Tab-separated table of C-alpha atoms and ligand atoms in Angstrom:
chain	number	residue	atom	x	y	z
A	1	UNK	CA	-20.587	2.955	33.343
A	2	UNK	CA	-18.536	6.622	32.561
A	3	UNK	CA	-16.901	7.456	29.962
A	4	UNK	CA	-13.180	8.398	31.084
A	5	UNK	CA	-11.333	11.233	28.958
A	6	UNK	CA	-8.081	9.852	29.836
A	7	UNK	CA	-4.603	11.915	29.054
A	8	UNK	CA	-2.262	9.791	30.864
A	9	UNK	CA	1.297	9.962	31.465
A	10	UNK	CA	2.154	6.803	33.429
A	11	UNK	CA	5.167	6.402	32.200
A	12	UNK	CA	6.337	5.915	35.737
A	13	UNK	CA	5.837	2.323	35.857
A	14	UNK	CA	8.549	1.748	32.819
A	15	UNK	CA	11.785	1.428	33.524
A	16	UNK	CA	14.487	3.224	31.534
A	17	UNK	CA	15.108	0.513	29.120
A	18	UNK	CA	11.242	-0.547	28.759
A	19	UNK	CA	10.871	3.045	27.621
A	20	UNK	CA	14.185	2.844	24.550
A	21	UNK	CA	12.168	-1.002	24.035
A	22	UNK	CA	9.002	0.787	23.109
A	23	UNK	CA	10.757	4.006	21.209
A	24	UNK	CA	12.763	0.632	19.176
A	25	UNK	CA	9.556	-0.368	18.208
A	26	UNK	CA	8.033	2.468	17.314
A	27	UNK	CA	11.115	3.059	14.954
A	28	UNK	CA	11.285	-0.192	13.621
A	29	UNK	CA	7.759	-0.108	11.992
A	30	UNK	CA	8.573	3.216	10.640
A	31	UNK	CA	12.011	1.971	9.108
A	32	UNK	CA	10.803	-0.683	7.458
A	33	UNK	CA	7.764	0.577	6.391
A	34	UNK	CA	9.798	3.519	4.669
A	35	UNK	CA	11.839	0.873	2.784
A	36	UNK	CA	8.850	-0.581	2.102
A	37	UNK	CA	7.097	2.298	0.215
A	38	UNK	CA	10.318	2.613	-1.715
A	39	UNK	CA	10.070	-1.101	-2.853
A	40	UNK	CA	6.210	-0.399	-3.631
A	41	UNK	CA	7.335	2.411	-6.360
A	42	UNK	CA	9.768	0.768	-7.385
A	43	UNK	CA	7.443	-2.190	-8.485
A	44	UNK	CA	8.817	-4.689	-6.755
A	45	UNK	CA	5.807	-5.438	-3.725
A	46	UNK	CA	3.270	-6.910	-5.929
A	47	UNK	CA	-0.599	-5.908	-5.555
A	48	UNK	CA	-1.624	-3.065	-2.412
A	49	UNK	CA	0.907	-1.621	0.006
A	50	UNK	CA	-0.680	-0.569	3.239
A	51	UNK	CA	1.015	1.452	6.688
A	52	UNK	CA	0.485	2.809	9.580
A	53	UNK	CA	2.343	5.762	9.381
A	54	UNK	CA	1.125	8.071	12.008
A	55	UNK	CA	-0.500	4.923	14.371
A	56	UNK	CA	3.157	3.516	15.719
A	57	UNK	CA	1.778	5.181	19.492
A	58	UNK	CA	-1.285	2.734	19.439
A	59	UNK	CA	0.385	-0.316	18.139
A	60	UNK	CA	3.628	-0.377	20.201
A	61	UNK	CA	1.288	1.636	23.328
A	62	UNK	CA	-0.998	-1.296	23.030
A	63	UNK	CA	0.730	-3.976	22.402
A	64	UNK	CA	3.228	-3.498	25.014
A	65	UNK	CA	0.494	-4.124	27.953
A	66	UNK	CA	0.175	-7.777	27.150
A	67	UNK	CA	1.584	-10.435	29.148
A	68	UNK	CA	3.495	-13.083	27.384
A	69	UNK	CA	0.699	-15.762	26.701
A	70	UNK	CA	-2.170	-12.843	25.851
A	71	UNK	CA	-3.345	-13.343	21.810
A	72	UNK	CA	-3.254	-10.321	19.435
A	73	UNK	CA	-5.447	-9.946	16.723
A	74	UNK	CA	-4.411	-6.802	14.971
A	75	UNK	CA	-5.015	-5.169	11.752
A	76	UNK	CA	-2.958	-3.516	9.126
A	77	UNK	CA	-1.916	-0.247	10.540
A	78	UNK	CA	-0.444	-2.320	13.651
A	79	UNK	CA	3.039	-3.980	11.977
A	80	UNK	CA	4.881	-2.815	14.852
A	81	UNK	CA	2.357	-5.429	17.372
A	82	UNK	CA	3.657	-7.854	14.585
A	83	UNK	CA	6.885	-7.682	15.253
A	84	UNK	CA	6.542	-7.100	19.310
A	85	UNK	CA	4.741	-10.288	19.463
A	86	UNK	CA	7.861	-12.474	17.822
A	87	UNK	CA	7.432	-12.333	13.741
A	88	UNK	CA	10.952	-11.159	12.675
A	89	UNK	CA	11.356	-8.415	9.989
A	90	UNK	CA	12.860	-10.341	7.655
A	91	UNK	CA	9.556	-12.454	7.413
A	92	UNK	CA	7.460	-9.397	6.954
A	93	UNK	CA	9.533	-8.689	4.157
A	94	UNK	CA	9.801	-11.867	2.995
A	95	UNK	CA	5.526	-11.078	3.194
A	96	UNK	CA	5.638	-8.271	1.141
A	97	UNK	CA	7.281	-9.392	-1.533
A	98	UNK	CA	5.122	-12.747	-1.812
A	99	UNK	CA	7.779	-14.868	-1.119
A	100	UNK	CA	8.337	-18.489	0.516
A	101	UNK	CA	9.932	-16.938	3.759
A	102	UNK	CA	6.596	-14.673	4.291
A	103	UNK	CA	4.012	-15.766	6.753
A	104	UNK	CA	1.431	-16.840	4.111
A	105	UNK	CA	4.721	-18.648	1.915
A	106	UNK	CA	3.712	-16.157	-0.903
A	107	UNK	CA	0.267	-17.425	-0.675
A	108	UNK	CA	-1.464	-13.705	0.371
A	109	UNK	CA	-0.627	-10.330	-0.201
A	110	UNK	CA	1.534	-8.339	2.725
A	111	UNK	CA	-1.226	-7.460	4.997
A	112	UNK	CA	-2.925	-10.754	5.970
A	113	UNK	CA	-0.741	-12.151	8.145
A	114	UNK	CA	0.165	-13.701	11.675
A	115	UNK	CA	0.868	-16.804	13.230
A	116	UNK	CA	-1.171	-18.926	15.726
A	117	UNK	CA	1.744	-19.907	17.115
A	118	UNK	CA	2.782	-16.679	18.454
A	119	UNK	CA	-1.020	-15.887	19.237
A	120	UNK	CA	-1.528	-13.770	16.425
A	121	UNK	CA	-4.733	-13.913	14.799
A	122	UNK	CA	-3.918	-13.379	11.016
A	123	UNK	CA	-5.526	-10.165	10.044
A	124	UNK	CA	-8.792	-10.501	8.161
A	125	UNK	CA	-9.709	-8.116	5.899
A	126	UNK	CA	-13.456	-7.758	6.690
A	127	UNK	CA	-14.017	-4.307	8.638
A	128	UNK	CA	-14.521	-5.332	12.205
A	129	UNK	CA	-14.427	-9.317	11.846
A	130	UNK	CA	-11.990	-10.008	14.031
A	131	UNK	CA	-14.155	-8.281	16.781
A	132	UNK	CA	-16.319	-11.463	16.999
A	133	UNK	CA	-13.638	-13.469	16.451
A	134	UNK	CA	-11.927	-12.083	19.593
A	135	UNK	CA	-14.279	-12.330	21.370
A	136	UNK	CA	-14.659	-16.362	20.451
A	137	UNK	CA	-11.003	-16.407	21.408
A	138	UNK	CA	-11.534	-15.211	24.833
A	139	UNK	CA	-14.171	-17.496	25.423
A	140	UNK	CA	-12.201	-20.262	24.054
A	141	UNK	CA	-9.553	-19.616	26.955
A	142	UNK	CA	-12.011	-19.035	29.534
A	143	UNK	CA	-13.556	-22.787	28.850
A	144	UNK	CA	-10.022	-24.186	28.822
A	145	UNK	CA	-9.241	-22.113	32.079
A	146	UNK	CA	-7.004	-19.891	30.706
A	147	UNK	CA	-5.889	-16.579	32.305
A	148	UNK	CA	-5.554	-14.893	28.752
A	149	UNK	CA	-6.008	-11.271	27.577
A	150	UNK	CA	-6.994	-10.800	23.627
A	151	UNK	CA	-6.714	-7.759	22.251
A	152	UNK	CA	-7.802	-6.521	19.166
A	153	UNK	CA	-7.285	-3.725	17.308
A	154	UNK	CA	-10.167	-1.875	14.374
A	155	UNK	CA	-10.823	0.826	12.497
A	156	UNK	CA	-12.990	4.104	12.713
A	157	UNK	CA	-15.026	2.926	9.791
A	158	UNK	CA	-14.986	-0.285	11.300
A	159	UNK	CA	-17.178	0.585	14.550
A	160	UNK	CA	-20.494	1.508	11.921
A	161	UNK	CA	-20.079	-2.396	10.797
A	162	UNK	CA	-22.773	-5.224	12.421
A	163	UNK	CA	-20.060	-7.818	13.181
A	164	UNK	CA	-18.990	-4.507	15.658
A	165	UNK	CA	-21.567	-3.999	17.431
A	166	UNK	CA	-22.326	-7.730	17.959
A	167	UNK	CA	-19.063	-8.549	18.741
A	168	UNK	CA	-18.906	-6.086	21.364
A	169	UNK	CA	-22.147	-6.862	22.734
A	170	UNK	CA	-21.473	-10.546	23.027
A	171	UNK	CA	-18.017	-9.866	24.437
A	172	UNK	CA	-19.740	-7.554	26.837
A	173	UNK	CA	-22.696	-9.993	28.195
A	174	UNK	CA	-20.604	-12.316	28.145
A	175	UNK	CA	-17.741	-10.505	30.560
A	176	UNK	CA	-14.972	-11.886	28.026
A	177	UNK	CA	-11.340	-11.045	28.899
A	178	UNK	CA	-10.931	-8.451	25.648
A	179	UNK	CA	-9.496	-5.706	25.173
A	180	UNK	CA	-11.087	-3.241	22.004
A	181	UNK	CA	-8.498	-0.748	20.898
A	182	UNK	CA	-9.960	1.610	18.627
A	183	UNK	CA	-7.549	3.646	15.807
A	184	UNK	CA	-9.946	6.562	15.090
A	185	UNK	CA	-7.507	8.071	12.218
A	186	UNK	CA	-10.828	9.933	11.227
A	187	UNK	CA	-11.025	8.631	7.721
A	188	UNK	CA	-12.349	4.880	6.496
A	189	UNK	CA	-10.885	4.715	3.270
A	190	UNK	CA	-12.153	8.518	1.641
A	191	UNK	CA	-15.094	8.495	3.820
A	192	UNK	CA	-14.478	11.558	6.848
A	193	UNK	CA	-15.660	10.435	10.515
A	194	UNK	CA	-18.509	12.633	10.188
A	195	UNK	CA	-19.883	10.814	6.945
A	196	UNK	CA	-20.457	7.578	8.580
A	197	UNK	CA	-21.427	7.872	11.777
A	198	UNK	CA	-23.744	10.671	14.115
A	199	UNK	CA	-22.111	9.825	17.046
A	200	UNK	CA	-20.332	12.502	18.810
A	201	UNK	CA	-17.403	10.759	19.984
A	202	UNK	CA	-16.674	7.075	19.627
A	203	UNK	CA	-15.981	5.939	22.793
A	204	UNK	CA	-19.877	7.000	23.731
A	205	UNK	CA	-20.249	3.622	21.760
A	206	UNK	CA	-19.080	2.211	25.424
A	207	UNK	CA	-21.959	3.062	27.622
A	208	UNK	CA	-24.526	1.447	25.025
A	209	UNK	CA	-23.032	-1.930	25.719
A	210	UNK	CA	-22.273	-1.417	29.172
A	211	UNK	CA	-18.662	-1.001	29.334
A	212	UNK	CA	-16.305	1.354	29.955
A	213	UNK	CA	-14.523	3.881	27.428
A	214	UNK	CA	-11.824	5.823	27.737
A	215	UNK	CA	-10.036	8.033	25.076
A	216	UNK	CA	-6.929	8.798	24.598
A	217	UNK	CA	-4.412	10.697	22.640
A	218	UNK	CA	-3.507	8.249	19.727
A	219	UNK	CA	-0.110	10.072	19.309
A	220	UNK	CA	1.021	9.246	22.782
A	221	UNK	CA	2.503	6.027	23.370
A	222	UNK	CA	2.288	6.494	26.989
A	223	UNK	CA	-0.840	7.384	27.407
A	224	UNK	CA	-2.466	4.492	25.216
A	225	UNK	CA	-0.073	2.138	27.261
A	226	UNK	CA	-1.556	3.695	30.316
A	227	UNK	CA	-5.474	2.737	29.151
A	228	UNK	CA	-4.222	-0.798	27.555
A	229	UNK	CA	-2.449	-1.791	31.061
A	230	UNK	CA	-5.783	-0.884	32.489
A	231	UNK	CA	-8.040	-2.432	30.388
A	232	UNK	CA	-5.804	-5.781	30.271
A	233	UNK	CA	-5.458	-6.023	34.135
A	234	UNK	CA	-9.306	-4.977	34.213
A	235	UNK	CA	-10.228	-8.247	31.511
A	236	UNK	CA	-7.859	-10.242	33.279
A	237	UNK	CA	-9.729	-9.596	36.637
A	238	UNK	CA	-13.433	-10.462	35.161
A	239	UNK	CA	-13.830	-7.291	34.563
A	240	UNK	CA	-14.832	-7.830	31.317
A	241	UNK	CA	-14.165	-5.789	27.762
A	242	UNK	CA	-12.492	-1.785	27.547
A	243	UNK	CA	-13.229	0.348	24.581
A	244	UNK	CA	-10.080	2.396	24.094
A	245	UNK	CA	-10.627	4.830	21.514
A	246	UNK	CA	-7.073	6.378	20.245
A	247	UNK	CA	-7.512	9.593	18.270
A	248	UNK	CA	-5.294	9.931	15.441
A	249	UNK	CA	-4.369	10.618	11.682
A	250	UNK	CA	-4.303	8.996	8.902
A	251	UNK	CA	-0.739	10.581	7.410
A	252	UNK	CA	-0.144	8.358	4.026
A	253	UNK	CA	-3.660	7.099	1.893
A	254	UNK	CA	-5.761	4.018	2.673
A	255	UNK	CA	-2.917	2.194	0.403
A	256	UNK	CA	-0.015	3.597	-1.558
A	257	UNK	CA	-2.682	3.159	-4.425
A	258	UNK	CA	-4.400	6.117	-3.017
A	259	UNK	CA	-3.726	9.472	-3.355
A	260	UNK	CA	-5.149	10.789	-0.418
A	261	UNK	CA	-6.190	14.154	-1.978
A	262	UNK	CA	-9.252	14.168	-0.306
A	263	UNK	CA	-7.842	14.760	2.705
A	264	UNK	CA	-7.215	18.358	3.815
A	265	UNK	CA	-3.716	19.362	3.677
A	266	UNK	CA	-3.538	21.715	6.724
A	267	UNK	CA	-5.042	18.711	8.911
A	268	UNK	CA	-2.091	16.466	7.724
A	269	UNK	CA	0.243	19.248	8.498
A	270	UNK	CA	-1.159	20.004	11.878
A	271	UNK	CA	-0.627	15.991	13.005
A	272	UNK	CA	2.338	16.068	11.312
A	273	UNK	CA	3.586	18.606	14.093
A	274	UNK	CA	2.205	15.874	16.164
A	275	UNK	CA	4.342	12.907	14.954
A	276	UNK	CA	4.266	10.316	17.569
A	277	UNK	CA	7.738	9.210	16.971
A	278	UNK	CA	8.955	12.633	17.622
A	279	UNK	CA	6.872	13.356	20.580
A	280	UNK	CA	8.035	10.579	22.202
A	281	UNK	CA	11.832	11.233	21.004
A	282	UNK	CA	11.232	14.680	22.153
A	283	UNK	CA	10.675	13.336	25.528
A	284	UNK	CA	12.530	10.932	26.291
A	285	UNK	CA	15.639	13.493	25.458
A	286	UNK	CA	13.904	16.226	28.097
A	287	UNK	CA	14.159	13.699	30.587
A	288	UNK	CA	17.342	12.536	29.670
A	289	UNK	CA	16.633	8.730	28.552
A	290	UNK	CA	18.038	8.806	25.337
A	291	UNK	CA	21.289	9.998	25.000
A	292	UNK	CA	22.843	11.344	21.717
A	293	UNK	CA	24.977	7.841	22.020
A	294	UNK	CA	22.127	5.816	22.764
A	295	UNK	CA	19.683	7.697	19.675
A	296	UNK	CA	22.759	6.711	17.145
A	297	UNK	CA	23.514	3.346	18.420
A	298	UNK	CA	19.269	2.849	18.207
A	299	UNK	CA	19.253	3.926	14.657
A	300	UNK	CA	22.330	2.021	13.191
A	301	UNK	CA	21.118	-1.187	14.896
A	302	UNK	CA	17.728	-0.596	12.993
A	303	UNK	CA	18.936	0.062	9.220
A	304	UNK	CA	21.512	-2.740	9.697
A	305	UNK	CA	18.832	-4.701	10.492
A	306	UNK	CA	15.956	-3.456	8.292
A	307	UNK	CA	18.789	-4.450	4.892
A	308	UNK	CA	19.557	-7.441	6.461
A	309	UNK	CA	16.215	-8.128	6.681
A	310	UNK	CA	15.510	-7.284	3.244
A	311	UNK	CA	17.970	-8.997	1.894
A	312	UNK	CA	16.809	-12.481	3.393
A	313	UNK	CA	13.481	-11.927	2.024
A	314	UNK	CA	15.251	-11.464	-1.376
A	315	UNK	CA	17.082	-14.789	-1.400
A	316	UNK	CA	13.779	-16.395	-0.417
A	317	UNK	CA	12.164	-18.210	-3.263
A	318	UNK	CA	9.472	-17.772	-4.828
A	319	UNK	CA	6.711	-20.500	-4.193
A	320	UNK	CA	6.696	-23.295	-6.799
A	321	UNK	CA	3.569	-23.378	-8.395
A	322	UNK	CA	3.169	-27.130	-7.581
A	323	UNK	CA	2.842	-26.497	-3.952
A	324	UNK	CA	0.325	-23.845	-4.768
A	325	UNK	CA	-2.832	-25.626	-2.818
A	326	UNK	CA	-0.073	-26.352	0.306
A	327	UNK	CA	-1.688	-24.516	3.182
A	328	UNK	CA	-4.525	-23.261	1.593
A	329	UNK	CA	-6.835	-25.941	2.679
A	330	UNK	CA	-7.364	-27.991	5.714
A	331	UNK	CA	-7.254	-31.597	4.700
A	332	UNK	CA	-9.776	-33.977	4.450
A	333	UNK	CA	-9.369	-35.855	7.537
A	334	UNK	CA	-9.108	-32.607	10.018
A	335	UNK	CA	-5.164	-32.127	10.105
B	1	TPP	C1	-17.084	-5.285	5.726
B	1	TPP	C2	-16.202	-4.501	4.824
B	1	TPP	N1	-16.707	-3.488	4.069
B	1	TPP	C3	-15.899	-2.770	3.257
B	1	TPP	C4	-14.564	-3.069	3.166
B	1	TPP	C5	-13.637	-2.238	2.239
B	1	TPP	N2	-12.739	-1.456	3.062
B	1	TPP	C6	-11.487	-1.881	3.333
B	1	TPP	S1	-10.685	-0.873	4.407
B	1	TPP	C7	-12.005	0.175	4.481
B	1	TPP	C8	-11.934	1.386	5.358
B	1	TPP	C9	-11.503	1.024	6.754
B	1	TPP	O1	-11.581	2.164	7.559
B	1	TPP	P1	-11.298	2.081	9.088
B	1	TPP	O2	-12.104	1.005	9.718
B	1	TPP	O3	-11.475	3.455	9.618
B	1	TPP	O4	-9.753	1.626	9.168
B	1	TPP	P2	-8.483	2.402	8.565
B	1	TPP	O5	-8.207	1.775	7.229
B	1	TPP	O6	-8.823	3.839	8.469
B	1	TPP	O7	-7.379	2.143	9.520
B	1	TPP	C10	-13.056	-0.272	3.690
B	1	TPP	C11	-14.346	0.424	3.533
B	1	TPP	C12	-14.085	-4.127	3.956
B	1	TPP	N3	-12.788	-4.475	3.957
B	1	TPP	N4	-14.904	-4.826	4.774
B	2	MG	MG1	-10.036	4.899	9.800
């Protein structure tokens, strides 16, 4: 099987108003993950605050190339698949602050979160566990002869773990209908790219399991939609799993917790030149998409609705400590 260097820019098959959908998206996460870090310092989100500033290209790029019954399984760099996928912002909010109206009812802190409902695998913090789990997914629909797509998204630091590499092999022998979209942000936690692992490039991972890789530029959500639509029309066909390795930065630490000073300040600055939200602004203006109207109109409908979100989650209750053990536990007799 090759290895594909792909630097794609099928945008062709969007139409006008797909293209805004995605830039919306790409926007949102940032918005409310900016009013997010504010609540952090302020002390009001209690324990870690994680984002994915810098990764909006992969999750909206990605996320976007589902059909409507594919499962999601994402991590916590990827709010904006979150939000594509039907969880409204108010309940992320309502999340963050450990509140009844978050996904976990105040049970979990902000990151672990999803809804089986929506066919969102709630995001476990293990490095690479929901690589196996994925997989188990897709075979899960396969038995019940389901045409579904998973995708699932991991870490750099994540692709040196064991539940990795056997979840991709299984997946791979296997021919499951997953899709492996890999946010190389070249740093797990403090640990640089090149301090835990020898491999040249991560998508050679691919060939040693037999499937395909193909890398793109993380920063472009075009061109990771381009590989995702692939790889999703490929697992839906039998085709079997797609590494998609999406090369990007880091921009904020691990957590707000972190300082980040380990990381070189003229390699932040050089990505920052490379923000994804303004590459794809940039270009969608060249090309004459979005208009100075439709940019304003774009960014007043997302702070109205980032406060209003906000503000629900801040009428929400707190969880009463009597229903503590609610939803923690299956119960006894299977329910
Ligand atoms: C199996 C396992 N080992 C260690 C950790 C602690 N840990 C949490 S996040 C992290 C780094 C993750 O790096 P990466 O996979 O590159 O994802 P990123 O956070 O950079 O998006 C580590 C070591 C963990 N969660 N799980
Ligand atoms: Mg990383």
């Amino acid at each position: 099987m090759s290895t594909i260097e792909a630097t794609s820019r099928a945008g062709d098959a969007l139409t006008p108003g797909e293209l805004l959908e995605m830039l919306y998206y790409m926007r949102l996460q940032r918005a409310i993950e900016d009013r997010a870090i504010k609540l952090y310092y302020q002390g009001r989100i209690p324990g870690a605050y994680f984002t994915g500033w810098g990764h909006e290209a992969i999750a909206v790029g990605a996320t976007y190339a589902l059909g409507p019954a594919d499962l999601l399984a994402p991590m916590h760099r990827d709010l904006a698949a979150y939000l594509m996928r039907g969880i409204p912002a108010r309940r992320v909010f309502a999340q963050f602050l450990d509140r009844e109206g978050g996904l976990t009812r105040g049970r979990d802190g902000n990151i672990h979160m999803g809804d089986p409902r929506l066919g969102i695998l709630p995001f476990i913090s293990h490095m690479a566990a929901s690589v196996p789990v994925a997989a188990g997914m897709a075979l899960a629909c396969r038995q019940r002869g389901q045409a579904r797509v998973v995708l699932t998204f991991f870490g750099d630091g994540a692709t040196s773990t064991g539940a990795w590499h056997e979840g991709v092999n299984f997946a791979a022998v296997l021919r499951l209908p997953v899709v492996l979209v890999l946010e190389n942000n070249q740093y797990a936690y403090s640990t640089p790219l090149d301090r835990q692992t020898a491999a040249r490039a991560l998508v050679d991972k691919a060939p040693g399991y037999g499937i395909p890789g193909v890398a793109v530029d993380g920063n472009d959500v075009l061109a990771v939609y381009a590989a995702a639509r692939a790889a999703v029309a490929r697992a839906r066909d039998g085709g079997g799993p797609t590494l998609i390795e999406c090369r990007t930065m880091r921009m904020r630490g691990h957590s707000e917790a972190d300082h980040f000073a380990y990381v070189p300040r003229e390699l932040l600055a050089a990505w920052a030149a490379r923000d994804p939200i303004a590459l794809f602004e940039r270009r969608l203006r060249e090309e004459g998409q979005l208009t100075a109207e439709a940019d304003r109109a774009m960014q007043g409908r997302i702070a109205q609705e980032v406060e209003e979100a906000l503000a629900w989650a801040e009428a929400s209750p707190e969880p009463a400590p009597a229903s503590v053990a609610e939803g923690v536990y299956a119960a006894s007799d299977g329910r």
